Structures are given as structure tokens and as C-alpha cells.
Short mmCIF file of C-alpha atoms in Angstrom, two decimals:
data_model
loop_
_atom_site.label_atom_id
_atom_site.label_comp_id
_atom_site.label_asym_id
_atom_site.label_seq_id
_atom_site.Cartn_x
_atom_site.Cartn_y
_atom_site.Cartn_z
CA ASP A 78 0.07 0.09 0.15
CA THR A 79 1.58 3.33 -1.25
CA GLU A 80 -1.14 5.87 -0.56
CA VAL A 81 -2.23 8.32 1.71
CA THR A 82 -6.20 7.86 2.01
CA GLN A 83 -7.98 11.03 2.94
CA THR A 84 -11.68 11.12 4.27
CA PRO A 85 -14.22 12.72 3.43
CA LYS A 86 -13.25 14.04 0.13
CA HIS A 87 -15.55 17.01 0.42
CA LEU A 88 -17.04 18.55 3.52
CA VAL A 89 -19.54 21.15 3.98
CA MET A 90 -19.90 22.83 7.58
CA GLY A 91 -21.28 25.16 9.42
CA MET A 92 -19.71 27.95 11.68
CA THR A 93 -20.96 26.41 14.68
CA ASN A 94 -20.35 22.62 13.71
CA LYS A 95 -17.57 20.18 15.03
CA LYS A 96 -16.25 17.70 12.40
CA SER A 97 -13.01 15.86 11.88
CA LEU A 98 -10.75 14.96 8.85
CA LYS A 99 -9.10 11.83 8.87
CA CYS A 100 -5.82 10.64 7.04
CA GLU A 101 -4.60 7.07 7.26
CA GLN A 102 -1.22 5.63 5.77
CA HIS A 103 0.23 2.11 5.96
CA MET A 104 3.69 2.32 4.68
CA GLY A 105 5.39 2.55 7.78
CA HIS A 106 5.92 6.18 7.66
CA ARG A 107 6.73 8.05 11.00
CA ALA A 108 6.25 11.45 10.00
CA MET A 109 2.58 13.11 9.19
CA TYR A 110 1.69 16.49 8.05
CA TRP A 111 -1.47 18.56 7.60
CA TYR A 112 -1.32 21.04 5.17
CA LYS A 113 -3.71 23.69 3.78
CA GLN A 114 -3.94 24.80 0.46
CA LYS A 115 -5.63 27.57 -1.16
CA ALA A 116 -6.62 27.97 -4.81
CA LYS A 117 -3.36 28.73 -6.75
CA LYS A 118 -1.12 28.44 -3.92
CA PRO A 119 1.25 26.58 -2.39
CA PRO A 120 0.44 24.10 0.63
CA GLU A 121 0.84 25.84 3.66
CA LEU A 122 2.43 23.90 6.69
CA MET A 123 -0.04 23.57 9.51
CA PHE A 124 0.94 20.43 11.98
CA VAL A 125 3.96 18.29 11.90
CA TYR A 126 3.67 14.80 13.87
CA SER A 127 6.98 12.84 14.45
CA TYR A 128 6.68 9.44 15.92
CA GLU A 129 3.05 9.99 16.73
CA LYS A 130 4.16 13.39 18.93
CA LEU A 131 3.21 16.76 17.69
CA SER A 132 6.50 18.54 16.94
CA ILE A 133 5.52 21.38 14.84
CA ASN A 134 2.63 23.50 14.98
CA GLU A 135 2.53 26.86 12.74
CA SER A 136 0.52 29.11 14.81
CA VAL A 137 -2.58 27.63 13.86
CA PRO A 138 -5.50 28.84 15.53
CA SER A 139 -7.00 26.46 18.14
CA ARG A 140 -9.99 26.16 16.29
CA PHE A 141 -7.97 23.59 14.33
CA SER A 142 -6.97 20.49 16.90
CA PRO A 143 -4.65 17.72 15.44
CA GLU A 144 -4.36 14.42 16.81
CA CYS A 145 -2.49 11.30 16.08
CA PRO A 146 -3.93 7.83 17.45
CA ASN A 147 -1.34 5.74 16.33
CA SER A 148 1.38 5.60 13.76
CA SER A 149 -1.09 5.00 10.56
CA LEU A 150 -3.64 7.86 11.70
CA LEU A 151 -3.83 11.38 11.61
CA ASN A 152 -6.95 13.33 12.43
CA LEU A 153 -7.71 16.99 12.22
CA HIS A 154 -10.57 18.08 14.53
CA LEU A 155 -12.55 21.35 13.47
CA HIS A 156 -14.65 23.52 15.47
CA ALA A 157 -16.09 26.90 15.22
CA LEU A 158 -14.45 27.61 11.62
CA GLN A 159 -14.78 31.09 9.60
CA PRO A 160 -15.39 31.04 6.04
CA GLU A 161 -11.89 32.03 5.49
CA ASP A 162 -10.86 28.58 6.43
CA SER A 163 -12.42 26.96 3.44
CA ALA A 164 -9.52 25.28 1.86
CA LEU A 165 -8.26 22.21 0.67
CA TYR A 166 -6.75 20.35 3.31
CA LEU A 167 -3.91 17.92 2.57
CA CYS A 168 -2.44 15.14 4.66
CA ALA A 169 1.22 13.60 3.79
CA SER A 170 3.33 11.41 5.02
CA SER A 171 7.31 10.74 4.99
CA GLN A 172 9.42 8.24 6.19
CA GLU A 173 10.97 10.87 8.86
CA THR A 174 10.44 14.41 9.45
CA GLY A 175 11.22 16.65 6.68
CA GLN A 176 11.22 15.47 3.08
CA ARG A 177 14.84 14.21 3.14
CA LEU A 178 15.69 11.72 0.61
CA TYR A 179 12.41 10.54 -0.56
CA GLY A 180 9.81 13.35 -0.47
CA TYR A 181 6.27 13.30 0.44
CA THR A 182 3.26 11.07 -0.19
CA PHE A 183 0.38 13.13 -0.36
CA GLY A 184 -3.20 12.21 0.34
CA SER A 185 -6.11 13.71 -2.29
CA GLY A 186 -7.21 16.02 0.02
CA THR A 187 -10.58 16.97 1.99
CA ARG A 188 -12.32 20.06 0.13
CA LEU A 189 -13.81 22.19 2.88
CA THR A 190 -16.36 24.81 2.68
CA VAL A 191 -17.46 26.45 5.52
CA VAL A 192 -20.70 28.24 5.48
CA ALA B 151 16.01 27.98 7.47
CA GLN B 152 15.93 26.45 4.08
CA SER B 153 13.88 28.29 1.24
CA VAL B 154 12.59 28.16 -2.51
CA SER B 155 11.86 30.75 -4.75
CA GLN B 156 10.00 30.66 -8.16
CA HIS B 157 9.99 33.38 -9.88
CA ASN B 158 7.74 32.00 -12.82
CA HIS B 159 4.11 32.68 -11.81
CA HIS B 160 2.33 31.76 -15.03
CA VAL B 161 3.86 30.23 -17.94
CA ILE B 162 2.20 29.74 -21.18
CA LEU B 163 3.49 27.51 -24.02
CA SER B 164 2.11 25.87 -27.24
CA GLU B 165 2.42 22.24 -27.42
CA ALA B 166 5.71 21.18 -28.59
CA ALA B 167 7.56 23.81 -27.27
CA SER B 168 10.49 23.41 -24.75
CA LEU B 169 9.87 24.31 -20.91
CA GLU B 170 12.30 25.46 -18.34
CA LEU B 171 10.72 26.55 -14.96
CA GLY B 172 13.01 28.15 -12.67
CA CYS B 173 13.63 27.36 -8.77
CA ASN B 174 16.44 28.86 -6.59
CA TYR B 175 17.13 27.62 -3.01
CA SER B 176 18.57 29.66 -0.29
CA TYR B 177 20.31 27.48 1.88
CA GLY B 178 24.05 26.82 1.93
CA GLY B 179 24.51 23.18 3.15
CA THR B 180 23.28 20.15 1.74
CA VAL B 181 20.05 20.15 0.44
CA ASN B 182 17.38 17.53 -0.89
CA LEU B 183 15.44 19.31 -4.15
CA PHE B 184 12.01 18.06 -5.04
CA TRP B 185 9.74 18.71 -7.79
CA TYR B 186 5.93 18.26 -7.24
CA VAL B 187 2.77 18.70 -9.81
CA GLN B 188 -0.63 19.15 -9.34
CA TYR B 189 -2.74 18.37 -12.05
CA PRO B 190 -6.25 20.31 -11.97
CA GLY B 191 -8.40 18.61 -9.35
CA GLN B 192 -5.78 16.22 -8.41
CA HIS B 193 -3.48 15.82 -5.49
CA LEU B 194 0.07 16.66 -5.41
CA GLN B 195 2.61 14.04 -7.21
CA LEU B 196 6.41 13.77 -6.87
CA LEU B 197 7.95 14.49 -10.03
CA LEU B 198 11.53 13.95 -9.24
CA LYS B 199 14.02 14.48 -6.70
CA TYR B 200 17.84 15.04 -6.14
CA PHE B 201 19.67 14.51 -2.98
CA SER B 202 23.43 13.75 -4.34
CA GLY B 203 25.19 12.19 -7.26
CA ASP B 204 24.34 13.27 -10.89
CA PRO B 205 22.88 16.65 -10.89
CA LEU B 206 21.10 15.86 -14.32
CA VAL B 207 17.95 14.12 -12.52
CA LYS B 208 15.19 12.44 -14.59
CA GLY B 209 11.89 12.28 -13.33
CA ILE B 210 8.38 11.08 -14.67
CA LYS B 211 6.51 12.08 -17.87
CA GLY B 212 9.73 13.10 -19.47
CA PHE B 213 10.50 16.01 -17.03
CA GLU B 214 14.31 16.22 -15.86
CA ALA B 215 15.75 19.02 -13.24
CA GLU B 216 19.31 20.19 -13.07
CA PHE B 217 21.21 20.92 -9.87
CA ILE B 218 23.51 23.69 -10.49
CA LYS B 219 25.27 24.39 -6.98
CA SER B 220 27.09 27.60 -8.23
CA LYS B 221 23.57 29.20 -8.97
CA PHE B 222 21.48 27.68 -6.24
CA SER B 223 19.25 26.69 -8.65
CA PHE B 224 17.37 23.36 -9.58
CA ASN B 225 15.52 24.30 -12.80
CA LEU B 226 12.62 21.83 -14.17
CA ARG B 227 12.91 20.99 -17.95
CA LYS B 228 11.04 19.29 -20.64
CA PRO B 229 12.11 19.12 -24.35
CA SER B 230 8.38 19.01 -25.83
CA VAL B 231 5.25 19.72 -23.57
CA GLN B 232 2.06 18.48 -24.21
CA TRP B 233 -1.56 19.69 -23.50
CA SER B 234 -1.61 16.97 -20.57
CA ASP B 235 1.11 19.07 -18.84
CA THR B 236 -1.15 21.76 -17.97
CA ALA B 237 -0.74 21.74 -14.26
CA GLU B 238 0.73 23.85 -11.17
CA TYR B 239 4.23 22.98 -10.38
CA PHE B 240 6.00 23.43 -7.02
CA CYS B 241 9.48 23.13 -6.19
CA ALA B 242 10.54 22.45 -2.61
CA VAL B 243 13.38 21.62 -0.43
CA SER B 244 13.99 19.08 2.39
CA ASP B 245 12.36 21.43 4.68
CA MET B 246 8.60 21.24 4.79
CA ARG B 247 7.95 24.24 2.76
CA PHE B 248 7.31 24.78 -0.72
CA GLY B 249 7.76 27.36 -3.31
CA ALA B 250 5.05 29.85 -4.68
CA GLY B 251 4.35 27.59 -7.40
CA THR B 252 4.24 28.04 -11.28
CA ARG B 253 1.14 27.56 -13.30
CA LEU B 254 1.71 26.03 -16.61
CA THR B 255 -0.80 26.17 -19.36
CA VAL B 256 -0.27 24.42 -22.68
CA LYS B 257 -2.43 25.36 -25.42
CA PRO B 258 -3.18 22.89 -27.97
#
């Protein structure tokens, strides 16, 4: 299995809702990432997990809450989002933190719309 | 910290034209360099990577890139583009951040 699987593919939520994004990989990668991508822009790093521990939080608002229940799973819990949070949320994994020798494997993303 | 810059924001070419997209990096030490492609509506895919050895790196779909240490550059090239190469191209270093991206539009 050489994929990163993200669910759901699309999500529409209201500003008072609570929802979660899920990411799964079975490649034995020990680093997992959340990125946010606006249209025609590069991915912006949000969070980095290394060996299931949060190692980087790029000053992301607390309405985004990451969780890494085990080495294969990464969640992003969403609460009280704003319309400007609408974006494509990408999960990626790599063998170790940083792209180093092999680069990332990206998931297809969750297209989030906040109404 | 490592960083990359891509100066071409939007490139428009006709089919069969040659392509070169610029990427410059800022870090003076050992770097790993990558090019990713994002086709419309699809996820990012790794095109090619450089970490050591031959500075001319060949990737998928006929793309190649040349690492020139003296110029801090890692430009992406393709001798003859196709309409299906229309996409967004991102350069990245081994740090976890990406360049601003270059949108390539190939006209049939």
C-alpha cells in the first residue's frame, strides 16, 4: 500500500459545527503532516507529527486541533471555523520528518467549505 | 532555514515547445530538492528529486531537472510539452515548505 487516504473528500460545515478530517497511511512512515492549500497557492504547513508526537504547530488557530491516535492515523478536528478557513486540506507522510531523501506522499485532500 | 523561490508565476506555451521553470534555493548546506506537480483537481505528485550524485535528474513523464550548486538553482525542464502537462508545478527543499508555484498552461 503506497497511498495516503483522506476522508471525507468533500465537507461542507457551518460555523458552529464540529467535524473531523481523517488521514491514514500504511507505509510505515513515521512523520505525518497537515497542510492547507488555497486555490492557486502552495500548500501551507499547519502541523507536523513525528513518531506520533506533535513536533511543529505553525501558529495555527486553536479551532484546528490535530490528533495522532497511532502511527497510521492522523485526524484534524474542526470547531467553530470561519468562512476563510475554506480550503483544500492535505495530509502527507514521509519516512521521517522533513522530505529528506524520498519526498512526501500526499493524499488527495479534503475540500472543506465553511458556510 | 531553507527556502525556495519560483519566479515564474504563470507560463503559457504551445504544444511541442520546450519548457524550463526556474527554482532557486537559499540554503548553503546540503539540500535535497524536489519538484511536485498538481494537475487540475488532483493531488500533489512527486515528479523528481535530487539528493546527491548526478546533478541531472530524470523524473516521470519526460521531465528532468538540473542541480547547479554555483547558481543555487534546480530548474525543471521538458524538451516538448503536451497539453496534458497543464498543471501547477511546485519546487521544494528538504524543509517542509514549498515554493509559490508556477502555473503552466499548454495550448493545443
